């Protein structure tokens, strides 16, 4: 059983699908692991670390041959259409592969007769928690969001009593209290900020409070869909939510938005008018900037300064900004999913297993799943 890890080619992607620490788990299970030279550099894993861990490191031309011969291909971003075309029939790929944003890659995987697994489709059941890359990467993004906000803010986060007087703590508001939002709350709390948060799912209230933050109850209808995720809001509900959130936004020094609805563009939670009343120097971090933006005017990978002196940081490749631990957690997710497909030293795809069934997007020349998550 041959595994190959190609070097990530998407600009800004610093993560790598396997880190040296996990190689021995794979070799013990009977895999031979090869990785393209320099694939781990962005994440702090050198070629010699992979060699010492028992993997083969290949030059780009050798890596091309290894890609074609591999039984299993592991990557962070989806393989591109040409890569899929050169795989052998029956090969398995594991990567992020969203049915909503990677349709052409999925078509190429189906045409190549490859079994492509999408990490976005791993079900959120307790048995699959160790394979849940959406969670591990959202954790990295939430942590990073709070740190970026603290760095951009001209204010301290904590309360400080100094000989020169008292420094009052920053008010941080987090919209969307899923995995990333809760991690942003926890990180901002550790820095000493006074944190409040809002989410459309009432079940998030206790989680927010357990982090030492205040849950804002707008007394609006709850929007909880299948699998513990949010649903899309009606325009009427969205307008009411914006109106009720405005005073909370106005008194915040820092606003962090993380709201998402599976398979849909990010909900627009904050308009120009809403941040128009924030004080100069306030900071907004929009983690949803790449998927449409929670905040009007946010741009992925840019800091936009508004007329009233508010800085809006638009997230782009955010987990990749913490490449060491994002890769380390991702690699564990991928290995745990792959080991589910190994029986008696051989690859064995058991589609009666609900994790395998849910996460396989293509198999035997066909596309199996139509929707994300
Ligand atoms: P997500 O990334 O899809 O969304 C982020 C958050 O945005 C969610 O909390 C969502 O409710 C919120 N949101 C959506 N629309 C909003 C709006 N209009 N206004 C305010 N907030 C809005 O979600 P996620 O972080 O991936 O996880 C969401 C749920 O999944 C949580 O209940 C979490 O506990 C659960 N979860 C379960 C498992 C598991 O059981 N294995 C693993 C991870 C997460």
Coordinates of C-alpha atoms and ligand atoms in Angstrom, one line a residue, residues 124-125 129 132 135 176-179 198-201 207 228-230 233 241 258-262 267 269 373, ligand 1:
X124 CA -20.1 15.0 13.1
X125 CA -20.7 11.9 15.2
X129 CA -14.4 13.4 16.1
X132 CA -13.0 16.0 12.0
X135 CA -13.1 21.2 13.7
X176 CA -21.1 32.9 15.6
X177 CA -20.2 30.7 18.5
X178 CA -19.3 27.4 16.8
X179 CA -15.9 25.8 17.0
X198 CA -24.2 35.8 19.9
X199 CA -25.3 32.7 17.9
X200 CA -28.6 31.7 16.3
X201 CA -28.4 28.3 17.9
X207 CA -20.9 26.8 25.8
X228 CA -26.4 20.8 15.1
X229 CA -25.7 23.4 12.3
X230 CA -27.4 26.7 11.7
X233 CA -32.1 33.1 7.9
X241 CA -31.0 40.5 14.1
X258 CA -17.3 33.5 12.4
X259 CA -20.8 32.7 11.2
X260 CA -21.3 30.1 8.6
X261 CA -24.1 28.0 7.2
X262 CA -23.0 24.7 5.5
X267 CA -24.6 35.2 6.2
X269 CA -24.5 39.9 9.8
X373 CA -21.6 18.6 5.2
Ligands
LIG1 P1 -20.1 26.5 11.3 O1 -18.7 26.8 10.9 O2 -21.0 25.9 10.2 O3 -20.8 27.9 11.7 C1 -20.2 28.7 12.7 C2 -21.3 29.3 13.7 O4 -22.0 30.3 13.0 C3 -22.3 28.2 14.1 O5 -22.3 28.2 15.5 C4 -23.6 28.8 13.6 O6 -24.7 28.5 14.5 C5 -23.3 30.2 13.5 N1 -24.2 31.0 12.7 C6 -24.8 30.7 11.5 N2 -25.6 31.7 11.0 C7 -25.5 32.6 12.0 C8 -26.2 33.9 12.1 N3 -27.0 34.3 11.1 N4 -25.9 34.7 13.2 C9 -25.1 34.2 14.2 N5 -24.5 33.0 14.1 C10 -24.7 32.3 13.0 O7 -20.3 25.6 12.5 P2 -19.2 24.8 13.3 O8 -18.4 25.7 14.1 O9 -18.5 23.9 12.4 O10 -20.1 23.9 14.3 C11 -21.4 24.1 14.5 C12 -22.0 23.0 15.4 O11 -21.4 21.7 15.2 C13 -21.9 23.2 16.8 O12 -23.1 22.8 17.4 C14 -20.8 22.3 17.3 O13 -20.8 22.0 18.6 C15 -21.1 21.1 16.4 N6 -19.9 20.3 16.3 C16 -20.1 18.9 16.6 C17 -19.0 18.1 16.4 C18 -19.1 16.6 16.8 O14 -20.1 16.2 17.3 N7 -18.2 15.8 16.3 C19 -17.8 18.6 16.0 C20 -17.7 19.9 15.7 C21 -18.8 20.7 15.8

